[in-house]
């Protein structure tokens, strides 16, 4: 646990001071003009946070017990509201899909199938992931205690973590149980990002922010998250040392020493322990990433999803239905999440399917909801889940009213601010096409574009090696010319040795056979030698 003072910069560093927590204001200055939220430059301004008043569903029957209720009011009631294409906790960034100093450059990024990446792109992906894991976040810290345990802001308790682990913590924090009082007294039937309508929009924003942070860390604005198309896969085909890490030959539950991910340490993965102690994850390292794909509990999930499972899920016309929780029938969201049967659409399925089945299949860190983001496969998996969500949006073109305004489980109504994002995002804002957010999936391109995408890595690798091929051709040409010249010289010498020297008159009279070589009097050996040369 670390106590912070204001610094040069999931809680913004500049908003975890005693003053900020006591005044409940998170409106840091933009460095460009040193004014709160960049107000002097028209980037945004500090405003009161407005939270919705629509009723939540009955799944969480409490009020005022959890810091995530009416997010972010327990911590802040004033935050930066950015103008135009500006975004960020201090309006320093551009909203998704925009780039440039004034955020005026519109650009559409393309997320590709991981198996369509070139070798250099695969190396870059693994390198960026590892860099994010090893680099302490300069912008964000994470809460390791509740607001009450921080004495209502008088005793700030936050911790430094890496850029990657900020997102591990976020996924833990949004899905953790509610602490109701003494140790062991928790409410487990609550999740602000799962089991209800916000599942798909929340993870969409999660991936967008993760992508954004990698770009900031590396300076590579062209970076995009690849996806793993797991349909019909018989095994984890991304589990290789070149990609997400092969299985260790010494321990089937661990990653191969040949993978950089084998040295990673997980955090926030012991949900039951935290509940028993009545505490939050304190970001202590909790051992290596664990994974044993395919050796899972088949009573929970039979296999990885099939193409037929995906097609049935996409055919469902209603985004969500009924109580909008795990019991929802014929609900695209519930079936996509894995609690609806991908063959019948009935909710509360005895076996998990679709998204949840992939988590179970990995049989390790991924199989824990709160700790699943520790495994880098999480990002590839959810990028593909998001691509199916996008396909459903384009096929059915739902009206905004399909997303519920009220009576969804807490955290999931349309105007609820997503926990624990700062800057703030509302659920309905991401019930729109990815094209509106500045990105596309290669799987959703037209046939010609998909063909070009599948050929692209091979063409890029050919482009990388063509100088060596040209050099080899030049060397080969020089060698060929040298061989030809040597051959001609040898041929000339050979002819000289067979052709008679000029004879004297005495010699001519003493010979019995003519010395002129003709076709008729030359042996087969000579003719064959000429032919072979």
Short mmCIF file of C-alpha atoms in Angstrom, two decimals:
data_model
loop_
_atom_site.label_atom_id
_atom_site.label_comp_id
_atom_site.label_asym_id
_atom_site.label_seq_id
_atom_site.Cartn_x
_atom_site.Cartn_y
_atom_site.Cartn_z
CA UNK A 1 0.00 0.00 0.00
CA UNK A 2 1.35 3.34 -1.06
CA UNK A 3 0.35 6.87 -0.12
CA UNK A 4 0.60 9.35 -2.96
CA UNK A 5 1.14 13.07 -3.26
CA UNK A 6 0.38 14.96 -6.49
CA UNK A 7 2.58 13.74 -9.33
CA UNK A 8 3.17 14.63 -12.98
CA UNK A 9 0.07 12.76 -13.60
CA UNK A 10 -8.10 2.75 -11.96
CA UNK A 11 -7.68 6.18 -10.47
CA UNK A 12 -5.75 9.04 -12.00
CA UNK A 13 -2.71 9.76 -9.85
CA UNK A 14 -3.67 13.41 -9.51
CA UNK A 15 -7.04 12.41 -8.06
CA UNK A 16 -5.92 10.22 -5.14
CA UNK A 17 -4.75 12.96 -2.77
CA UNK A 18 -6.51 13.74 0.48
CA UNK A 19 -7.76 17.01 -1.00
CA UNK A 20 -9.18 15.40 -4.12
CA UNK A 21 -10.88 12.61 -2.18
CA UNK A 22 -12.29 14.94 0.48
CA UNK A 23 -13.63 17.45 -2.03
CA UNK A 24 -14.69 14.59 -4.33
CA UNK A 25 -13.29 16.42 -7.34
CA UNK A 26 -11.22 14.81 -10.10
CA UNK A 27 -10.45 17.60 -12.56
CA UNK A 28 -6.68 17.52 -13.20
CA UNK A 29 -4.96 20.17 -15.28
CA UNK A 30 -4.12 19.58 -18.91
CA UNK A 31 -0.39 20.12 -19.35
CA UNK A 32 -0.93 22.03 -22.58
CA UNK A 33 -2.26 25.12 -20.81
CA UNK A 34 -2.13 24.10 -17.11
CA UNK A 35 -5.86 24.68 -16.69
CA UNK A 36 -8.31 22.14 -15.19
CA UNK A 37 -9.55 19.83 -17.96
CA UNK A 38 -7.88 22.15 -20.50
CA UNK A 39 -10.73 24.61 -20.14
CA UNK A 40 -8.62 27.55 -21.34
CA UNK A 41 -8.07 25.73 -24.63
CA UNK A 42 -11.65 24.59 -25.06
CA UNK A 43 -10.89 20.94 -24.41
CA UNK A 44 -13.36 20.50 -21.54
CA UNK A 45 -14.46 21.72 -18.15
CA UNK A 46 -15.00 20.52 -14.60
CA UNK A 47 -18.67 19.65 -14.06
CA UNK A 48 -20.97 17.89 -11.62
CA UNK A 49 -21.46 14.17 -12.32
CA UNK A 50 -25.03 13.26 -13.16
CA UNK A 51 -26.09 9.71 -12.34
CA UNK A 52 -29.31 8.05 -13.52
CA UNK A 53 -32.24 7.57 -11.20
CA UNK A 54 -33.89 4.67 -13.07
CA UNK A 55 -34.52 1.64 -10.84
CA UNK A 56 -32.21 -1.36 -10.96
CA UNK A 57 -33.28 -4.99 -10.99
CA UNK A 58 -33.84 -7.01 -7.79
CA UNK A 59 -30.59 -9.02 -7.98
CA UNK A 60 -28.79 -6.58 -5.64
CA UNK A 61 -31.16 -5.59 -2.78
CA UNK A 62 -28.85 -3.11 -1.01
CA UNK A 63 -28.08 0.57 -1.15
CA UNK A 64 -25.14 2.58 0.09
CA UNK A 65 -22.94 -0.42 0.92
CA UNK A 66 -20.69 -0.70 -2.10
CA UNK A 67 -18.29 1.90 -3.57
CA UNK A 68 -19.43 1.02 -7.09
CA UNK A 69 -23.04 2.04 -6.55
CA UNK A 70 -23.92 5.13 -8.62
CA UNK A 71 -20.36 5.21 -9.92
CA UNK A 72 -18.30 7.34 -9.31
CA UNK A 73 -20.15 9.32 -6.63
CA UNK A 74 -18.58 7.57 -3.63
CA UNK A 75 -15.19 8.88 -4.75
CA UNK A 76 -15.95 11.91 -6.97
CA UNK A 77 -18.98 14.04 -7.78
CA UNK A 78 -17.11 16.40 -10.12
CA UNK A 79 -15.03 15.24 -13.08
CA UNK A 80 -13.81 16.53 -16.43
CA UNK A 81 -16.47 16.63 -19.14
CA UNK A 82 -14.57 16.83 -22.43
CA UNK A 83 -15.73 18.70 -25.53
CA UNK A 84 -15.73 17.62 -29.16
CA UNK A 85 -13.26 14.84 -29.94
CA UNK A 86 -11.30 15.22 -26.69
CA UNK A 87 -11.30 12.52 -24.02
CA UNK A 88 -9.48 11.48 -20.86
CA UNK A 89 -9.57 12.20 -17.14
CA UNK A 90 -8.04 15.65 -17.93
CA UNK A 91 -9.20 15.87 -21.60
CA UNK A 92 -5.62 15.32 -22.79
CA UNK A 93 -6.48 12.42 -25.10
CA UNK A 94 -8.56 11.96 -28.24
CA UNK A 95 -11.79 10.04 -28.29
CA UNK A 96 -11.72 6.63 -29.94
CA UNK A 97 -11.08 6.87 -33.67
CA UNK A 98 -9.48 10.33 -33.63
CA UNK A 99 -5.83 11.30 -33.65
CA UNK A 100 -3.59 14.36 -33.86
CA UNK A 101 -2.70 17.28 -31.60
CA UNK A 102 -6.19 18.75 -31.89
CA UNK A 103 -7.94 15.38 -32.31
CA UNK A 104 -9.23 16.27 -35.76
CA UNK A 105 -7.75 13.38 -37.74
CA UNK A 106 -10.30 10.62 -38.28
CA UNK A 107 -8.78 7.16 -38.75
CA UNK A 108 -10.23 3.64 -38.85
CA UNK A 109 -8.03 0.95 -37.30
CA UNK A 110 -8.21 -2.69 -38.36
CA UNK A 111 -8.16 -5.58 -35.90
CA UNK A 112 -6.83 -8.72 -37.59
CA UNK A 113 -6.91 -12.46 -37.08
CA UNK A 114 -3.78 -13.28 -35.09
CA UNK A 115 -2.85 -15.93 -37.64
CA UNK A 116 -2.87 -13.28 -40.38
CA UNK A 117 -0.16 -11.24 -38.67
CA UNK A 118 3.28 -11.20 -40.21
CA UNK A 119 6.18 -12.56 -38.20
CA UNK A 120 7.30 -9.04 -37.29
CA UNK A 121 3.76 -8.17 -36.14
CA UNK A 122 3.60 -11.27 -33.94
CA UNK A 123 6.94 -10.35 -32.38
CA UNK A 124 5.70 -6.81 -31.84
CA UNK A 125 2.51 -8.03 -30.14
CA UNK A 126 4.38 -10.20 -27.62
CA UNK A 127 6.96 -7.44 -27.03
CA UNK A 128 4.28 -4.81 -26.39
CA UNK A 129 2.40 -7.08 -23.99
CA UNK A 130 5.57 -7.76 -22.04
CA UNK A 131 6.54 -4.08 -22.04
CA UNK A 132 3.12 -3.21 -20.60
CA UNK A 133 3.55 -5.87 -17.93
CA UNK A 134 6.99 -4.58 -16.91
CA UNK A 135 6.24 -0.81 -17.00
CA UNK A 136 4.67 0.95 -14.02
CA UNK A 137 1.69 3.04 -15.11
CA UNK A 138 2.45 6.76 -15.03
CA UNK A 139 -1.20 7.80 -15.22
CA UNK A 140 -3.12 5.42 -12.99
CA UNK A 141 -2.99 3.77 -9.59
CA UNK A 142 -5.43 1.21 -8.18
CA UNK A 143 -7.46 1.13 -4.98
CA UNK A 144 -6.51 -1.57 -2.50
CA UNK A 145 -9.10 -0.62 0.13
CA UNK A 146 -12.68 0.59 0.23
CA UNK A 147 -13.55 4.24 0.68
CA UNK A 148 -14.62 3.50 4.26
CA UNK A 149 -11.31 1.77 4.97
CA UNK A 150 -9.62 4.93 3.64
CA UNK A 151 -11.46 6.82 6.41
CA UNK A 152 -13.64 8.51 3.82
CA UNK A 153 -10.66 9.82 1.91
CA UNK A 154 -8.56 11.00 4.85
CA UNK A 155 -6.19 8.07 4.46
CA UNK A 156 -5.71 7.37 0.71
CA UNK A 157 -4.74 3.74 0.09
CA UNK A 158 -3.73 3.06 -3.48
CA UNK A 159 -0.97 1.02 -5.14
CA UNK A 160 1.37 1.26 -8.08
CA UNK A 161 0.94 -1.44 -10.73
CA UNK A 162 2.07 -1.94 -14.30
CA UNK A 163 0.16 -0.69 -17.33
CA UNK A 164 -1.01 -4.24 -17.99
CA UNK A 165 -1.98 -4.86 -14.38
CA UNK A 166 -4.13 -1.74 -14.25
CA UNK A 167 -6.46 -3.67 -16.55
CA UNK A 168 -6.11 -6.87 -14.54
CA UNK A 169 -7.22 -4.91 -11.48
CA UNK A 170 -10.09 -3.24 -13.37
CA UNK A 171 -11.53 -6.59 -14.40
CA UNK A 172 -11.19 -7.84 -10.83
CA UNK A 173 -12.71 -4.70 -9.30
CA UNK A 174 -15.76 -4.58 -11.55
CA UNK A 175 -16.62 -8.23 -10.89
CA UNK A 176 -15.70 -8.62 -7.20
CA UNK A 177 -18.25 -9.51 -4.54
CA UNK A 178 -19.85 -6.76 -2.49
CA UNK A 179 -18.42 -6.49 1.03
CA UNK A 180 -21.33 -6.11 3.42
CA UNK A 181 -19.47 -5.76 6.70
CA UNK A 182 -17.41 -8.19 8.78
CA UNK A 183 -15.11 -10.75 7.11
CA UNK A 184 -16.97 -13.43 5.21
CA UNK A 185 -20.13 -11.37 4.89
CA UNK A 186 -20.32 -10.75 1.15
CA UNK A 187 -22.91 -10.62 -1.62
CA UNK A 188 -21.74 -12.70 -4.55
CA UNK A 189 -24.70 -12.17 -6.90
CA UNK A 190 -23.42 -8.86 -8.21
CA UNK A 191 -21.19 -7.96 -11.13
CA UNK A 192 -21.04 -4.57 -12.82
CA UNK A 193 -19.70 -5.97 -16.12
CA UNK A 194 -21.03 -9.54 -16.41
CA UNK A 195 -24.27 -11.53 -16.25
CA UNK A 196 -26.35 -8.69 -17.68
CA UNK A 197 -26.72 -6.24 -20.64
CA UNK A 198 -23.49 -4.26 -20.09
CA UNK A 199 -21.32 -7.34 -20.61
CA UNK A 200 -20.62 -6.56 -24.27
CA UNK A 201 -20.41 -2.72 -24.11
CA UNK A 202 -18.20 -2.83 -21.00
CA UNK A 203 -15.67 -5.19 -22.53
CA UNK A 204 -15.72 -3.13 -25.73
CA UNK A 205 -14.63 -0.05 -23.78
CA UNK A 206 -12.12 -2.14 -21.83
CA UNK A 207 -10.40 -3.24 -25.05
CA UNK A 208 -10.47 0.27 -26.50
CA UNK A 209 -8.75 1.69 -23.44
CA UNK A 210 -6.24 -1.16 -23.36
CA UNK A 211 -5.40 -0.52 -27.01
CA UNK A 212 -5.14 3.20 -26.29
CA UNK A 213 -2.73 2.69 -23.38
CA UNK A 214 -0.46 0.43 -25.45
CA UNK A 215 -0.31 3.09 -28.15
CA UNK A 216 0.63 5.73 -25.59
CA UNK A 217 3.24 3.48 -23.99
CA UNK A 218 4.92 2.51 -27.26
CA UNK A 219 4.24 5.56 -29.43
CA UNK A 220 2.89 3.15 -32.05
CA UNK A 221 -0.47 4.66 -33.05
CA UNK A 222 -0.96 1.93 -35.66
CA UNK A 223 -1.14 -0.85 -33.05
CA UNK A 224 -4.39 -2.81 -32.87
CA UNK A 225 -5.50 -5.80 -30.83
CA UNK A 226 -5.63 -9.03 -32.84
CA UNK A 227 -8.36 -11.61 -32.28
CA UNK A 228 -8.38 -15.38 -31.91
CA UNK A 229 -11.11 -17.08 -33.94
CA UNK A 230 -11.71 -20.12 -31.74
CA UNK A 231 -14.62 -21.59 -33.70
CA UNK A 232 -14.26 -25.35 -34.22
CA UNK A 233 -10.76 -25.39 -32.72
CA UNK A 234 -9.83 -28.75 -31.21
CA UNK A 235 -7.13 -27.27 -29.00
CA UNK A 236 -5.57 -23.95 -28.06
CA UNK A 237 -3.85 -23.16 -31.36
CA UNK A 238 -2.56 -19.82 -30.05
CA UNK A 239 -0.74 -21.66 -27.25
CA UNK A 240 2.69 -21.65 -28.86
CA UNK A 241 5.87 -20.02 -27.63
CA UNK A 242 5.76 -17.69 -30.64
CA UNK A 243 2.34 -16.44 -29.51
CA UNK A 244 0.69 -16.86 -26.09
CA UNK A 245 2.91 -19.57 -24.66
CA UNK A 246 3.04 -23.35 -25.08
CA UNK A 247 2.46 -25.89 -22.34
CA UNK A 248 5.44 -26.52 -20.03
CA UNK A 249 6.94 -30.01 -20.53
CA UNK A 250 7.70 -30.14 -16.79
CA UNK A 251 4.24 -29.09 -15.51
CA UNK A 252 1.12 -29.23 -17.70
CA UNK A 253 -0.49 -26.46 -15.64
CA UNK A 254 2.24 -23.91 -16.42
CA UNK A 255 3.61 -22.20 -19.51
CA UNK A 256 6.71 -23.27 -21.39
CA UNK A 257 10.00 -21.67 -20.24
CA UNK A 258 10.44 -20.72 -23.88
CA UNK A 259 7.59 -18.19 -23.58
CA UNK A 260 8.13 -14.74 -22.09
CA UNK A 261 4.76 -15.13 -20.37
CA UNK A 262 6.09 -17.96 -18.19
CA UNK A 263 7.83 -15.33 -16.03
CA UNK A 264 4.67 -13.27 -15.48
CA UNK A 265 3.14 -13.09 -12.01
CA UNK A 266 -0.61 -12.83 -11.49
CA UNK A 267 -2.56 -10.68 -9.07
CA UNK A 268 -6.15 -10.32 -7.84
CA UNK A 269 -6.89 -13.99 -8.56
CA UNK A 270 -7.95 -15.26 -5.10
CA UNK A 271 -11.56 -14.15 -4.84
CA UNK A 272 -12.59 -16.59 -2.12
CA UNK A 273 -9.68 -15.59 0.09
CA UNK A 274 -10.53 -11.87 -0.20
CA UNK A 275 -14.17 -12.61 0.64
CA UNK A 276 -13.22 -14.63 3.72
CA UNK A 277 -10.97 -11.81 4.93
CA UNK A 278 -13.39 -9.04 3.93
CA UNK A 279 -10.73 -7.15 1.98
CA UNK A 280 -9.92 -6.03 -1.54
CA UNK A 281 -7.08 -7.40 -3.62
CA UNK A 282 -3.87 -5.72 -2.41
CA UNK A 283 -1.98 -6.37 -5.73
CA UNK A 284 0.45 -8.83 -4.12
CA UNK A 285 1.95 -11.22 -6.66
CA UNK A 286 0.19 -14.59 -6.47
CA UNK A 287 2.30 -16.94 -8.56
CA UNK A 288 2.69 -17.65 -12.29
CA UNK A 289 0.07 -17.63 -15.03
CA UNK A 290 -1.63 -21.02 -15.00
CA UNK A 291 -3.18 -22.76 -18.00
CA UNK A 292 -3.97 -26.33 -19.00
CA UNK A 293 -6.23 -26.07 -22.07
CA UNK A 294 -8.53 -28.99 -22.80
CA UNK A 295 -8.09 -30.69 -19.43
CA UNK A 296 -11.05 -28.85 -17.97
CA UNK A 297 -14.23 -29.90 -16.19
CA UNK A 298 -16.42 -31.15 -19.03
CA UNK A 299 -19.48 -30.92 -16.83
CA UNK A 300 -19.05 -27.15 -17.02
CA UNK A 301 -18.19 -26.85 -20.71
CA UNK A 302 -18.03 -29.65 -23.24
CA UNK A 303 -15.68 -28.05 -25.80
CA UNK A 304 -14.75 -24.85 -27.56
CA UNK A 305 -17.66 -23.20 -29.42
CA UNK A 306 -18.44 -24.30 -32.97
CA UNK A 307 -19.40 -22.35 -36.08
CA UNK A 308 -22.98 -23.59 -35.60
CA UNK A 309 -23.00 -22.23 -32.02
CA UNK A 310 -21.92 -18.82 -33.28
CA UNK A 311 -24.45 -18.79 -36.11
CA UNK A 312 -27.33 -19.72 -33.80
CA UNK A 313 -26.29 -17.02 -31.35
CA UNK A 314 -26.18 -14.44 -34.14
CA UNK A 315 -29.67 -15.46 -35.27
CA UNK A 316 -31.25 -14.31 -31.99
CA UNK A 317 -33.03 -11.03 -32.65
CA UNK A 318 -33.44 -9.71 -29.08
CA UNK A 319 -30.40 -8.19 -27.40
CA UNK A 320 -31.65 -9.13 -23.93
CA UNK A 321 -34.85 -10.48 -22.42
CA UNK A 322 -36.75 -11.15 -19.20
CA UNK A 323 -34.84 -10.38 -16.02
CA UNK A 324 -31.77 -9.60 -18.18
CA UNK A 325 -29.54 -11.83 -16.09
CA UNK A 326 -28.24 -15.40 -16.44
CA UNK A 327 -31.79 -16.74 -16.70
CA UNK A 328 -32.65 -14.76 -19.85
CA UNK A 329 -34.15 -16.89 -22.66
CA UNK A 330 -33.55 -16.30 -26.37
CA UNK A 331 -31.25 -13.41 -25.43
CA UNK A 332 -28.34 -12.68 -27.74
CA UNK A 333 -26.33 -11.20 -24.85
CA UNK A 334 -26.95 -14.09 -22.46
CA UNK A 335 -26.26 -16.74 -25.10
CA UNK A 336 -23.15 -14.89 -26.27
CA UNK A 337 -21.92 -14.59 -22.71
CA UNK A 338 -22.37 -18.33 -22.27
CA UNK A 339 -25.30 -18.79 -19.88
CA UNK A 340 -27.82 -19.41 -22.65
CA UNK A 341 -27.68 -22.70 -24.53
CA UNK A 342 -26.15 -22.04 -28.01
CA UNK A 343 -28.47 -24.65 -29.53
CA UNK A 344 -31.79 -23.72 -27.92
CA UNK A 345 -31.32 -20.21 -26.52
CA UNK A 346 -32.70 -21.18 -23.11
CA UNK A 347 -31.05 -19.44 -20.16
CA UNK A 348 -29.51 -20.90 -17.01
CA UNK A 349 -27.92 -23.62 -19.11
CA UNK A 350 -26.47 -26.58 -17.21
CA UNK A 351 -23.31 -26.25 -19.33
CA UNK A 352 -21.54 -23.07 -20.27
CA UNK A 353 -21.16 -22.14 -23.93
CA UNK A 354 -19.74 -19.46 -26.21
CA UNK A 355 -17.65 -16.85 -24.29
CA UNK A 356 -17.74 -18.65 -20.93
CA UNK A 357 -16.82 -22.00 -22.47
CA UNK A 358 -13.51 -20.58 -23.73
CA UNK A 359 -12.64 -19.39 -20.22
CA UNK A 360 -13.41 -22.82 -18.77
CA UNK A 361 -11.54 -24.62 -21.55
CA UNK A 362 -8.31 -22.78 -20.64
CA UNK A 363 -8.46 -24.40 -17.21
CA UNK A 364 -6.24 -22.04 -15.21
CA UNK A 365 -6.03 -18.30 -14.65
CA UNK A 366 -8.62 -17.73 -17.39
CA UNK A 367 -11.21 -19.86 -15.59
CA UNK A 368 -11.53 -17.38 -12.71
CA UNK A 369 -13.79 -14.44 -13.61
CA UNK A 370 -11.99 -11.96 -11.38
CA UNK A 371 -8.46 -13.08 -12.28
CA UNK A 372 -8.95 -14.04 -15.94
CA UNK A 373 -7.30 -10.93 -17.40
CA UNK A 374 -3.94 -12.14 -16.01
CA UNK A 375 -3.67 -14.48 -19.00
CA UNK A 376 -2.82 -12.56 -22.21
CA UNK A 377 -5.17 -14.88 -24.14
CA UNK A 378 -7.96 -12.91 -22.45
CA UNK A 379 -7.39 -9.99 -24.84
CA UNK A 380 -7.42 -12.14 -27.99
CA UNK A 381 -10.52 -13.97 -26.77
CA UNK A 382 -12.51 -10.85 -25.98
CA UNK A 383 -11.52 -9.22 -29.25
CA UNK A 384 -13.23 -12.11 -31.02
CA UNK A 385 -16.25 -11.88 -28.70
CA UNK A 386 -16.43 -8.20 -29.61
CA UNK A 387 -16.27 -9.05 -33.32
CA UNK A 388 -19.33 -11.33 -32.91
CA UNK A 389 -21.09 -8.52 -31.04
CA UNK A 390 -20.27 -6.24 -33.95
CA UNK A 391 -21.58 -8.77 -36.46
CA UNK A 392 -24.86 -8.98 -34.52
CA UNK A 393 -25.20 -5.19 -34.47
CA UNK A 394 -24.74 -5.00 -38.26
CA UNK A 395 -27.07 -7.89 -38.98
CA UNK A 396 -29.97 -6.75 -36.81
CA UNK A 397 -29.42 -2.98 -36.63
CA UNK A 398 -31.15 -2.62 -33.25
CA UNK A 399 -32.66 0.66 -32.21
CA UNK A 400 -31.10 2.33 -29.15
CA UNK A 401 -34.27 1.46 -27.25
CA UNK A 402 -33.30 -2.24 -27.34
CA UNK A 403 -30.76 -1.42 -24.66
CA UNK A 404 -32.69 -1.25 -21.35
CA UNK A 405 -33.08 2.04 -19.53
CA UNK A 406 -34.17 0.45 -16.25
CA UNK A 407 -34.66 -2.76 -14.26
CA UNK A 408 -31.42 -4.36 -15.40
CA UNK A 409 -29.09 -5.66 -12.66
CA UNK A 410 -27.20 -2.85 -10.94
CA UNK A 411 -24.58 -1.24 -13.16
CA UNK A 412 -26.23 -2.33 -16.39
CA UNK A 413 -28.95 0.26 -17.15
CA UNK A 414 -28.28 2.33 -20.26
CA UNK A 415 -27.20 5.55 -18.51
CA UNK A 416 -25.13 3.93 -15.76
CA UNK A 417 -21.47 4.95 -15.76
CA UNK A 418 -19.23 1.95 -16.34
CA UNK A 419 -17.27 0.85 -13.26
CA UNK A 420 -14.42 1.73 -12.65
CA UNK A 421 -13.61 3.88 -15.69
CA UNK A 422 -12.32 7.42 -15.32
CA UNK A 423 -13.02 9.12 -17.74
CA UNK A 424 -16.69 8.20 -17.53
CA UNK A 425 -18.55 6.14 -20.12
CA UNK A 426 -22.24 5.24 -20.22
CA UNK A 427 -23.36 1.77 -21.31
CA UNK A 428 -25.59 2.86 -24.20
CA UNK A 429 -22.79 4.88 -25.81
CA UNK A 430 -21.20 1.58 -26.85
CA UNK A 431 -24.35 -0.07 -28.18
CA UNK A 432 -23.22 1.20 -31.59
CA UNK A 433 -21.13 -0.06 -34.49
CA UNK A 434 -17.37 -0.30 -34.09
CA UNK A 435 -17.09 1.92 -37.16
CA UNK A 436 -18.52 4.76 -35.07
CA UNK A 437 -15.69 4.13 -32.61
CA UNK A 438 -12.94 4.09 -35.23
CA UNK A 439 -12.18 0.41 -35.76
CA UNK A 440 -13.09 -2.53 -37.98
CA UNK A 441 -12.52 -6.30 -37.98
CA UNK A 442 -10.80 -8.03 -40.89
CA UNK A 443 -13.36 -10.85 -40.67
CA UNK A 444 -16.13 -8.37 -41.53
CA UNK A 445 -14.48 -6.98 -44.67
CA UNK A 446 -15.79 -7.95 -48.11
CA UNK A 447 -14.47 -11.09 -49.84
CA UNK A 448 -11.77 -9.33 -51.87
CA UNK A 449 -10.55 -7.38 -48.86
CA UNK A 450 -10.45 -10.53 -46.73
CA UNK A 451 -8.39 -12.29 -49.39
CA UNK A 452 -5.98 -9.37 -49.51
CA UNK A 453 -5.72 -9.41 -45.71
CA UNK A 454 -4.93 -13.12 -45.63
CA UNK A 455 -2.18 -12.62 -48.24
CA UNK A 456 -0.74 -9.49 -46.62
CA UNK A 457 1.66 -11.15 -44.12
CA UNK A 458 3.19 -13.30 -46.85
CA UNK A 459 3.68 -10.30 -49.12
CA UNK A 460 5.22 -8.33 -46.24
CA UNK A 461 7.65 -11.12 -45.46
CA UNK A 462 8.51 -11.36 -49.16
CA UNK A 463 9.15 -7.61 -49.14
CA UNK A 464 11.48 -8.06 -46.17
CA UNK A 465 13.59 -10.69 -47.95
CA UNK A 466 13.61 -9.32 -51.52
CA UNK A 467 16.95 -7.40 -51.09
CA UNK A 468 18.58 -10.70 -50.08
CA UNK A 469 16.94 -12.44 -53.01
CA UNK A 470 18.27 -9.72 -55.37
CA UNK A 471 21.76 -10.08 -53.89
CA UNK A 472 21.57 -13.84 -54.32
CA UNK A 473 20.48 -13.36 -57.94
CA UNK A 474 23.40 -11.00 -58.61
CA UNK A 475 25.88 -13.40 -57.01
CA UNK A 476 24.34 -16.24 -58.96
CA UNK A 477 24.67 -14.25 -62.18
CA UNK A 478 28.31 -13.51 -61.51
CA UNK A 479 28.99 -17.17 -60.76
CA UNK A 480 27.14 -18.23 -63.93
CA UNK A 481 29.19 -15.82 -66.06
CA UNK A 482 32.38 -17.10 -64.44
CA UNK A 483 31.41 -20.71 -65.08
CA UNK A 484 30.53 -19.91 -68.69
CA UNK A 485 33.86 -18.15 -69.22
CA UNK A 486 35.78 -21.02 -67.67
CA UNK A 487 33.87 -23.46 -69.83
CA UNK A 488 34.67 -21.58 -73.02
CA UNK A 489 38.34 -21.38 -72.06
CA UNK A 490 38.48 -25.08 -71.33
CA UNK A 491 36.73 -25.83 -74.58
CA UNK A 492 39.22 -23.72 -76.48
CA UNK A 493 42.15 -25.46 -74.84
CA UNK A 494 40.68 -28.84 -75.53
CA UNK A 495 40.22 -28.10 -79.19
CA UNK A 496 43.79 -26.85 -79.36
CA UNK A 497 45.05 -30.14 -77.94
CA UNK A 498 43.10 -32.18 -80.52
CA UNK A 499 43.89 -30.07 -83.57
CA UNK A 500 47.20 -31.07 -85.29
CA UNK A 501 50.22 -28.89 -85.27
CA UNK A 502 51.72 -27.83 -88.63
CA UNK A 503 53.70 -30.75 -90.06
CA UNK A 504 57.05 -30.71 -91.84
CA UNK A 505 57.41 -32.14 -95.30
CA UNK A 506 59.15 -35.21 -93.81
CA UNK A 507 56.29 -35.82 -91.42
CA UNK A 508 53.70 -35.70 -94.17
CA UNK A 509 55.43 -38.33 -96.21
CA UNK A 510 55.80 -40.68 -93.23
CA UNK A 511 52.09 -40.72 -92.19
CA UNK A 512 49.70 -43.40 -93.37
CA UNK A 513 46.33 -41.88 -92.14
CA UNK A 514 44.92 -38.42 -92.87
CA UNK A 515 45.12 -36.01 -89.92
CA UNK A 516 41.96 -33.96 -90.78
CA UNK A 517 39.16 -34.68 -88.19
CA UNK A 518 35.79 -35.33 -89.79
CA UNK A 519 32.45 -36.66 -88.65
CA UNK A 520 33.34 -40.00 -90.07
CA UNK A 521 36.65 -40.49 -88.39
CA UNK A 522 36.09 -38.99 -84.91
CA UNK A 523 35.28 -41.41 -82.15
CA UNK A 524 32.09 -41.37 -79.99
CA UNK A 525 34.00 -40.19 -76.92
CA UNK A 526 34.83 -36.88 -78.51
CA UNK A 527 31.32 -36.21 -79.71
CA UNK A 528 29.84 -37.04 -76.29
CA UNK A 529 32.26 -34.79 -74.50
CA UNK A 530 31.24 -31.87 -76.71
CA UNK A 531 27.59 -32.63 -76.05
CA UNK A 532 28.03 -32.79 -72.33
CA UNK A 533 29.93 -29.53 -72.22
#
